[in-house]
mmCIF file of C-alpha atoms in Angstrom:
data_model
loop_
_atom_site.group_PDB
_atom_site.id
_atom_site.type_symbol
_atom_site.label_atom_id
_atom_site.label_comp_id
_atom_site.label_asym_id
_atom_site.label_seq_id
_atom_site.Cartn_x
_atom_site.Cartn_y
_atom_site.Cartn_z
ATOM 1 C CA MET H 4 206.605 169.265 134.627
ATOM 2 C CA SER H 5 207.310 166.731 131.880
ATOM 3 C CA GLY H 6 204.519 164.892 130.042
ATOM 4 C CA PRO H 7 205.336 161.380 131.413
ATOM 5 C CA MET H 8 205.629 162.685 134.973
ATOM 6 C CA LEU H 9 202.322 164.523 134.676
ATOM 7 C CA ARG H 10 200.644 161.343 133.398
ATOM 8 C CA ARG H 11 202.069 159.238 136.255
ATOM 9 C CA GLU H 12 200.844 161.699 138.875
ATOM 10 C CA PHE H 13 197.425 161.859 137.194
ATOM 11 C CA LEU H 14 197.121 158.057 137.217
ATOM 12 C CA LEU H 15 198.071 157.922 140.894
ATOM 13 C CA ALA H 16 195.390 160.484 141.674
ATOM 14 C CA ALA H 17 192.857 158.676 139.517
ATOM 15 C CA GLY H 18 193.667 155.409 141.257
ATOM 16 C CA GLY H 19 192.892 157.021 144.613
ATOM 17 C CA ALA H 20 189.595 158.313 143.275
ATOM 18 C CA ALA H 21 188.685 154.890 141.973
ATOM 19 C CA ILE H 22 189.172 153.356 145.393
ATOM 20 C CA SER H 23 186.615 155.739 146.856
ATOM 21 C CA GLY H 24 184.014 155.100 144.138
ATOM 22 C CA PRO H 25 181.181 152.559 144.113
ATOM 23 C CA ASN H 26 182.997 150.033 141.882
ATOM 24 C CA LEU H 27 185.215 148.667 144.662
ATOM 25 C CA GLY H 28 182.296 147.897 146.937
ATOM 26 C CA HIS H 29 182.366 148.424 150.645
ATOM 27 C CA ALA H 30 185.274 146.208 151.681
ATOM 28 C CA LEU H 31 187.819 148.995 152.210
ATOM 29 C CA ARG H 32 185.508 151.509 153.881
ATOM 30 C CA ALA H 33 185.450 152.223 157.600
ATOM 31 C CA PRO H 34 182.164 151.063 159.116
ATOM 32 C CA GLN H 35 179.770 153.607 160.563
ATOM 33 C CA GLU H 36 178.256 153.408 164.023
ATOM 34 C CA SER H 37 174.596 152.400 164.077
ATOM 35 C CA LYS H 38 172.082 153.937 166.483
ATOM 36 C CA ALA H 39 172.324 150.814 168.599
ATOM 37 C CA GLY H 40 176.042 151.421 168.992
ATOM 38 C CA GLN H 41 177.040 148.488 166.780
ATOM 39 C CA SER H 42 179.467 148.929 163.900
ATOM 40 C CA LYS H 43 177.573 148.782 160.600
ATOM 41 C CA ALA H 44 178.406 150.148 157.155
ATOM 42 C CA GLN H 45 175.517 151.793 155.319
ATOM 43 C CA ALA H 46 174.654 150.377 151.915
ATOM 44 C CA ARG H 47 174.721 152.441 148.726
ATOM 45 C CA LEU H 48 173.043 150.637 145.854
ATOM 46 C CA PHE H 49 173.197 151.887 142.270
ATOM 47 C CA VAL H 50 171.031 150.770 139.333
ATOM 48 C CA GLY H 51 173.015 149.231 136.482
ATOM 49 C CA CYS H 52 172.560 147.222 133.302
ATOM 50 C CA CYS H 53 174.791 144.626 131.645
ATOM 51 C CA ALA H 54 175.256 144.714 127.876
ATOM 52 C CA LEU H 55 174.687 140.936 127.932
ATOM 53 C CA SER H 56 171.009 141.690 128.551
ATOM 54 C CA TYR H 57 170.744 142.554 124.846
ATOM 55 C CA LEU H 58 172.705 139.522 123.618
ATOM 56 C CA LYS H 59 170.290 138.777 120.740
ATOM 57 C CA TYR H 60 170.520 142.334 119.433
ATOM 58 C CA PHE H 61 174.300 142.520 119.707
ATOM 59 C CA ASN H 62 174.698 139.178 117.950
ATOM 60 C CA ALA H 63 172.360 140.298 115.168
ATOM 61 C CA GLY H 64 174.326 143.513 114.716
ATOM 62 C CA SER H 65 171.277 145.681 115.406
ATOM 63 C CA MET H 66 172.800 147.041 118.631
ATOM 64 C CA THR H 67 176.256 148.503 119.132
ATOM 65 C CA MET H 68 177.966 149.550 122.333
ATOM 66 C CA GLU H 69 177.175 153.138 121.390
ATOM 67 C CA SER H 70 173.458 152.430 121.003
ATOM 68 C CA PHE H 71 173.506 150.375 124.220
ATOM 69 C CA ILE H 72 174.861 153.378 126.129
ATOM 70 C CA ARG H 73 172.080 155.510 124.667
ATOM 71 C CA LYS H 74 169.537 152.820 125.566
ATOM 72 C CA ALA H 75 170.848 152.840 129.144
ATOM 73 C CA VAL H 76 170.259 156.606 129.287
ATOM 74 C CA GLU H 77 166.694 156.007 128.113
ATOM 75 C CA LEU H 78 166.285 153.336 130.813
ATOM 76 C CA GLU H 79 167.559 155.787 133.459
ATOM 77 C CA VAL H 80 170.256 153.579 134.956
ATOM 78 C CA HIS H 81 173.340 154.872 136.760
ATOM 79 C CA GLY H 82 175.958 152.736 135.030
ATOM 80 C CA VAL H 83 176.584 150.135 132.341
ATOM 81 C CA ASP H 84 178.579 146.914 132.497
ATOM 82 C CA VAL H 85 180.363 146.592 129.156
ATOM 83 C CA THR H 86 180.413 142.972 127.990
ATOM 84 C CA THR H 87 183.573 143.183 125.909
ATOM 85 C CA TYR H 88 182.582 140.503 123.382
ATOM 86 C CA TRP H 89 180.852 143.210 121.325
ATOM 87 C CA LEU H 90 183.399 145.986 121.421
ATOM 88 C CA LYS H 91 184.331 146.999 117.879
ATOM 89 C CA SER H 92 187.957 147.457 118.877
ATOM 90 C CA THR H 93 190.306 147.781 121.817
ATOM 91 C CA GLU H 94 192.230 150.598 120.172
ATOM 92 C CA PRO H 95 192.575 153.634 122.464
ATOM 93 C CA ASP H 96 190.858 155.960 119.981
ATOM 94 C CA TYR H 97 187.728 153.803 119.951
ATOM 95 C CA LEU H 98 187.642 153.298 123.721
ATOM 96 C CA THR H 99 188.170 157.015 124.253
ATOM 97 C CA SER H 100 185.215 157.755 121.968
ATOM 98 C CA LEU H 101 182.991 155.465 124.068
ATOM 99 C CA ARG H 102 184.216 157.120 127.252
ATOM 100 C CA HIS H 103 183.389 160.536 125.836
ATOM 101 C CA LEU H 104 179.953 159.389 124.641
ATOM 102 C CA ALA H 105 179.156 158.064 128.111
ATOM 103 C CA PHE H 106 180.375 161.279 129.743
ATOM 104 C CA LYS H 107 178.303 163.488 127.448
ATOM 105 C CA ASN H 108 175.250 161.424 128.381
ATOM 106 C CA GLY H 109 175.929 161.352 132.124
ATOM 107 C CA MET H 110 176.445 157.584 132.062
ATOM 108 C CA GLY H 111 178.954 155.770 134.276
ATOM 109 C CA PHE H 112 180.732 152.470 133.700
ATOM 110 C CA SER H 113 180.151 149.914 136.450
ATOM 111 C CA GLY H 114 182.884 147.849 134.828
ATOM 112 C CA ILE H 115 183.795 145.606 131.919
ATOM 113 C CA ALA H 116 183.214 141.847 131.637
ATOM 114 C CA ILE H 117 185.775 139.578 129.999
ATOM 115 C CA ARG H 118 186.053 135.830 129.429
ATOM 116 C CA THR H 119 188.893 134.009 131.183
ATOM 117 C CA GLU H 120 189.736 130.384 131.949
ATOM 118 C CA LEU H 121 192.051 130.702 134.938
ATOM 119 C CA CYS H 122 191.910 127.108 136.179
ATOM 120 C CA GLN H 123 194.677 125.859 133.874
ATOM 121 C CA ALA H 124 197.301 123.205 134.557
ATOM 122 C CA GLY H 125 199.851 124.511 132.058
ATOM 123 C CA GLY H 126 202.081 127.332 133.218
ATOM 124 C CA ALA H 127 202.356 128.782 129.713
ATOM 125 C CA ILE H 128 198.565 128.894 129.402
ATOM 126 C CA ARG H 129 198.246 130.647 132.754
ATOM 127 C CA ALA H 130 200.864 133.178 131.654
ATOM 128 C CA GLU H 131 198.782 133.874 128.547
ATOM 129 C CA GLU H 132 195.640 134.340 130.668
ATOM 130 C CA LEU H 133 197.551 136.791 132.864
ATOM 131 C CA ARG H 134 198.683 138.702 129.790
ATOM 132 C CA ARG H 135 195.071 138.901 128.544
ATOM 133 C CA ILE H 136 193.824 140.223 131.870
ATOM 134 C CA GLN H 137 196.548 142.867 131.858
ATOM 135 C CA GLN H 138 195.550 143.933 128.339
ATOM 136 C CA TRP H 139 191.927 144.284 129.414
ATOM 137 C CA VAL H 140 192.954 146.217 132.521
ATOM 138 C CA ASP H 141 194.731 148.631 130.181
ATOM 139 C CA ALA H 142 191.554 148.878 128.078
ATOM 140 C CA ALA H 143 189.434 149.498 131.192
ATOM 141 C CA GLU H 144 191.820 152.281 132.220
ATOM 142 C CA VAL H 145 191.377 154.023 128.857
ATOM 143 C CA LEU H 146 187.605 153.521 128.985
ATOM 144 C CA GLY H 147 187.401 154.903 132.528
ATOM 145 C CA ALA H 148 186.037 151.725 134.131
ATOM 146 C CA SER H 149 187.302 150.674 137.569
ATOM 147 C CA HIS H 150 186.187 147.024 137.566
ATOM 148 C CA VAL H 151 186.967 143.962 135.421
ATOM 149 C CA ARG H 152 184.898 140.760 135.702
ATOM 150 C CA VAL H 153 186.819 137.465 135.285
ATOM 151 C CA PHE H 154 185.900 133.757 135.317
ATOM 152 C CA GLY H 155 187.624 130.981 137.251
ATOM 153 C CA GLY H 156 186.781 128.191 134.806
ATOM 154 C CA ASN H 157 186.565 124.413 135.184
ATOM 155 C CA VAL H 158 188.910 122.033 136.978
ATOM 156 C CA PRO H 159 190.679 119.978 134.259
ATOM 157 C CA GLY H 160 190.084 116.238 134.210
ATOM 158 C CA GLY H 161 192.349 114.374 136.619
ATOM 159 C CA ALA H 162 193.078 117.494 138.702
ATOM 160 C CA THR H 163 191.822 118.270 142.191
ATOM 161 C CA GLU H 164 189.949 121.345 143.361
ATOM 162 C CA LYS H 165 192.940 122.256 145.523
ATOM 163 C CA GLN H 166 195.189 122.263 142.457
ATOM 164 C CA GLY H 167 192.648 124.385 140.623
ATOM 165 C CA ILE H 168 192.611 126.939 143.434
ATOM 166 C CA ASP H 169 196.433 127.004 143.465
ATOM 167 C CA TRP H 170 196.539 127.685 139.702
ATOM 168 C CA ILE H 171 193.971 130.461 139.898
ATOM 169 C CA VAL H 172 195.717 132.154 142.822
ATOM 170 C CA GLU H 173 199.047 131.963 140.995
ATOM 171 C CA THR H 174 197.521 133.923 138.104
ATOM 172 C CA VAL H 175 195.251 136.318 139.982
ATOM 173 C CA LYS H 176 197.854 137.599 142.471
ATOM 174 C CA PRO H 177 200.074 139.262 139.831
ATOM 175 C CA ALA H 178 196.962 140.330 137.902
ATOM 176 C CA CYS H 179 195.753 142.200 140.993
ATOM 177 C CA GLU H 180 199.153 143.790 141.498
ATOM 178 C CA TYR H 181 198.994 145.073 137.919
ATOM 179 C CA ALA H 182 195.365 146.214 138.188
ATOM 180 C CA GLY H 183 195.791 147.806 141.606
ATOM 181 C CA LYS H 184 198.493 150.161 140.349
ATOM 182 C CA ARG H 185 195.832 151.518 137.987
ATOM 183 C CA GLY H 186 193.078 151.736 140.591
ATOM 184 C CA ILE H 187 191.192 148.858 138.975
ATOM 185 C CA THR H 188 189.572 145.967 140.839
ATOM 186 C CA LEU H 189 189.102 142.400 139.557
ATOM 187 C CA GLY H 190 185.895 140.570 140.439
ATOM 188 C CA MET H 191 185.647 136.790 139.965
ATOM 189 C CA GLU H 192 182.125 135.703 139.135
ATOM 190 C CA ASP H 193 180.331 132.681 140.540
ATOM 191 C CA HIS H 194 179.932 131.133 137.113
ATOM 192 C CA GLY H 195 179.878 127.364 137.509
ATOM 193 C CA GLY H 196 182.949 125.159 137.436
ATOM 194 C CA ILE H 197 185.301 125.786 140.319
ATOM 195 C CA THR H 198 183.293 128.852 141.423
ATOM 196 C CA GLY H 199 179.926 127.067 141.632
ATOM 197 C CA ARG H 200 179.743 127.382 145.437
ATOM 198 C CA ALA H 201 180.625 130.238 147.747
ATOM 199 C CA SER H 202 183.027 128.202 149.885
ATOM 200 C CA THR H 203 185.511 127.652 147.043
ATOM 201 C CA LEU H 204 185.131 131.146 145.635
ATOM 202 C CA LEU H 205 185.795 132.663 149.046
ATOM 203 C CA GLU H 206 188.833 130.437 149.555
ATOM 204 C CA ILE H 207 190.250 131.922 146.326
ATOM 205 C CA VAL H 208 189.516 135.428 147.611
ATOM 206 C CA ARG H 209 191.186 134.605 150.934
ATOM 207 C CA ARG H 210 194.277 133.191 149.240
ATOM 208 C CA VAL H 211 194.677 136.063 146.788
ATOM 209 C CA ASP H 212 194.380 138.483 149.725
ATOM 210 C CA SER H 213 194.232 141.724 147.739
ATOM 211 C CA PRO H 214 192.072 144.833 148.225
ATOM 212 C CA TYR H 215 191.790 144.851 144.441
ATOM 213 C CA PHE H 216 190.082 141.459 144.237
ATOM 214 C CA GLY H 217 186.656 140.206 145.205
ATOM 215 C CA VAL H 218 183.460 138.603 143.950
ATOM 216 C CA ASN H 219 181.432 139.672 140.937
ATOM 217 C CA LEU H 220 178.313 138.359 142.633
ATOM 218 C CA ASP H 221 175.729 136.902 140.263
ATOM 219 C CA ILE H 222 172.798 136.144 142.559
ATOM 220 C CA SER H 223 171.378 133.485 140.220
ATOM 221 C CA ASN H 224 174.424 131.321 139.515
ATOM 222 C CA PHE H 225 175.274 129.253 142.585
ATOM 223 C CA GLU H 226 175.005 125.474 142.191
ATOM 224 C CA ALA H 227 173.157 124.724 145.407
ATOM 225 C CA LYS H 228 170.561 122.040 146.145
ATOM 226 C CA THR H 229 167.993 124.297 147.822
ATOM 227 C CA ASP H 230 166.911 127.920 147.646
ATOM 228 C CA ASP H 231 168.036 128.453 151.239
ATOM 229 C CA GLU H 232 171.529 127.289 150.292
ATOM 230 C CA MET H 233 171.462 129.738 147.373
ATOM 231 C CA TYR H 234 170.651 132.636 149.694
ATOM 232 C CA ALA H 235 173.283 131.454 152.181
ATOM 233 C CA ASP H 236 175.931 131.523 149.428
ATOM 234 C CA ILE H 237 174.828 135.011 148.391
ATOM 235 C CA GLU H 238 175.016 136.209 151.994
ATOM 236 C CA ALA H 239 178.487 134.728 152.456
ATOM 237 C CA CYS H 240 179.807 136.560 149.383
ATOM 238 C CA VAL H 241 178.233 139.982 149.976
ATOM 239 C CA PRO H 242 181.082 141.223 152.235
ATOM 240 C CA HIS H 243 183.488 140.526 149.349
ATOM 241 C CA ALA H 244 181.255 141.726 146.492
ATOM 242 C CA THR H 245 182.777 144.200 144.041
ATOM 243 C CA HIS H 246 179.834 144.219 141.617
ATOM 244 C CA ALA H 247 176.458 142.432 141.384
ATOM 245 C CA HIS H 248 174.567 140.837 138.492
ATOM 246 C CA ILE H 249 170.826 140.660 139.043
ATOM 247 C CA ARG H 250 168.241 138.301 137.588
ATOM 248 C CA ASP H 251 164.865 137.387 139.053
ATOM 249 C CA VAL H 252 165.082 133.594 138.585
ATOM 250 C CA PHE H 253 167.768 131.105 139.592
ATOM 251 C CA GLY H 254 169.742 129.938 136.583
ATOM 252 C CA ALA H 255 169.577 126.178 137.079
ATOM 253 C CA THR H 256 166.104 125.683 138.571
ATOM 254 C CA LYS H 257 164.314 128.695 137.031
ATOM 255 C CA ARG H 258 162.628 129.229 140.395
ATOM 256 C CA PRO H 259 161.859 132.880 141.213
ATOM 257 C CA ILE H 260 164.349 134.774 143.343
ATOM 258 C CA ASP H 261 163.053 136.701 146.337
ATOM 259 C CA LEU H 262 164.706 139.991 145.367
ATOM 260 C CA ASP H 263 163.560 141.748 148.524
ATOM 261 C CA ARG H 264 165.364 139.088 150.562
ATOM 262 C CA VAL H 265 168.478 139.564 148.387
ATOM 263 C CA TRP H 266 168.430 143.345 148.840
ATOM 264 C CA ARG H 267 168.193 142.884 152.601
ATOM 265 C CA LEU H 268 171.326 140.725 152.468
ATOM 266 C CA PHE H 269 173.224 143.362 150.482
ATOM 267 C CA THR H 270 171.991 146.086 152.830
ATOM 268 C CA GLN H 271 172.915 144.163 155.978
ATOM 269 C CA GLY H 272 176.351 143.546 154.475
ATOM 270 C CA GLY H 273 176.842 147.278 153.840
ATOM 271 C CA TYR H 274 177.434 146.759 150.115
ATOM 272 C CA LYS H 275 178.297 149.852 148.094
ATOM 273 C CA GLY H 276 178.099 149.296 144.379
ATOM 274 C CA TYR H 277 176.052 148.488 141.314
ATOM 275 C CA MET H 278 173.073 146.153 141.099
ATOM 276 C CA SER H 279 173.281 145.465 137.363
ATOM 277 C CA ALA H 280 170.425 143.834 135.482
ATOM 278 C CA GLU H 281 171.636 140.817 133.504
ATOM 279 C CA TYR H 282 168.521 139.772 131.646
ATOM 280 C CA GLU H 283 168.373 136.315 130.024
ATOM 281 C CA ALA H 284 164.669 135.369 130.215
ATOM 282 C CA GLU H 285 162.508 134.280 127.256
ATOM 283 C CA GLU H 286 160.614 137.551 126.856
ATOM 284 C CA ASP H 287 162.194 139.907 124.340
ATOM 285 C CA ALA H 288 164.833 142.101 125.965
ATOM 286 C CA MET H 289 163.229 145.291 124.684
ATOM 287 C CA THR H 290 160.288 144.693 127.009
ATOM 288 C CA GLY H 291 161.874 142.317 129.555
ATOM 289 C CA VAL H 292 164.849 144.477 130.548
ATOM 290 C CA PRO H 293 162.727 147.514 131.554
ATOM 291 C CA LYS H 294 160.550 145.245 133.710
ATOM 292 C CA LEU H 295 163.577 143.817 135.535
ATOM 293 C CA LEU H 296 165.036 147.300 135.947
ATOM 294 C CA ASP H 297 161.773 148.557 137.426
ATOM 295 C CA LYS H 298 162.129 145.941 140.187
ATOM 296 C CA ILE H 299 165.757 146.919 140.766
ATOM 297 C CA LYS H 300 164.922 150.631 140.946
ATOM 298 C CA VAL H 301 162.147 150.093 143.485
ATOM 299 C CA LEU H 302 164.424 148.037 145.722
ATOM 300 C CA CYS H 303 167.360 150.418 145.428
ATOM 301 C CA ARG H 304 165.111 153.294 146.479
ATOM 302 C CA LYS H 305 163.791 151.207 149.364
ATOM 303 C CA TYR H 306 167.100 150.031 150.754
ATOM 304 C CA SER H 307 169.852 152.392 149.625
ATOM 305 C CA SER H 308 171.207 155.579 151.142
ATOM 306 C CA ALA H 309 172.389 156.730 147.681
#
């Protein structure tokens, strides 16, 4: 068998494996029958950590992606979310070295996180955003990560939300076609702007209509007026969640998040995937991240079948 043919068959097989892994979430899995006879998928919740949690150390140059992976081993998490801002390079040799380091340390990749601004009026700008996503999908494939986090962005002045949704869908559909052929899923985060509330984010998901697209669900980011509305938005997005970012306070109000309540929502929704600590509190990350992870570990043991 020729080299190119062997590679194509390997990638097809790898894509199938990626679909069955935790990165895609539960959306494509057949539900199991509960004891009461009702259809209910069983949750599988994995402990993860986002590189962004160590933002100060990355920015200061005292932490590298290599040392972050080793730190994650020390913290006993199942997978790391690679915030790509601090990658030394996107060259295959470098990404392959990170993949090998993670493998030798028994560390998985829950995904990679990139910056995008998909709500763009100009067609040429949207084409450039699509090209960037495709490049990062290629990088994720080399790294061995099956999930890429993207942002929707802000509605430009003078435009309507409907136009913004149309522009995002126009870009994300071909991006998902490209990613899906590689077994990679795109997750759009609720990150302010057009994705500040679940209703708009879910309309984008509905319009894109791809098994390789869903919500990178940050439980702290919704722009709601009350805590109950925050939890309602989380609950609405859980069935479409491809990855989760976990903090213990809401971003805008700084009010504490009832993490037990959140875990119940993920469990009831049958979520299968990573619950990744994204620490941004005032306490130094070296002591604050382990404390947040301790909460996540306790809840994952309590609620998960993994």
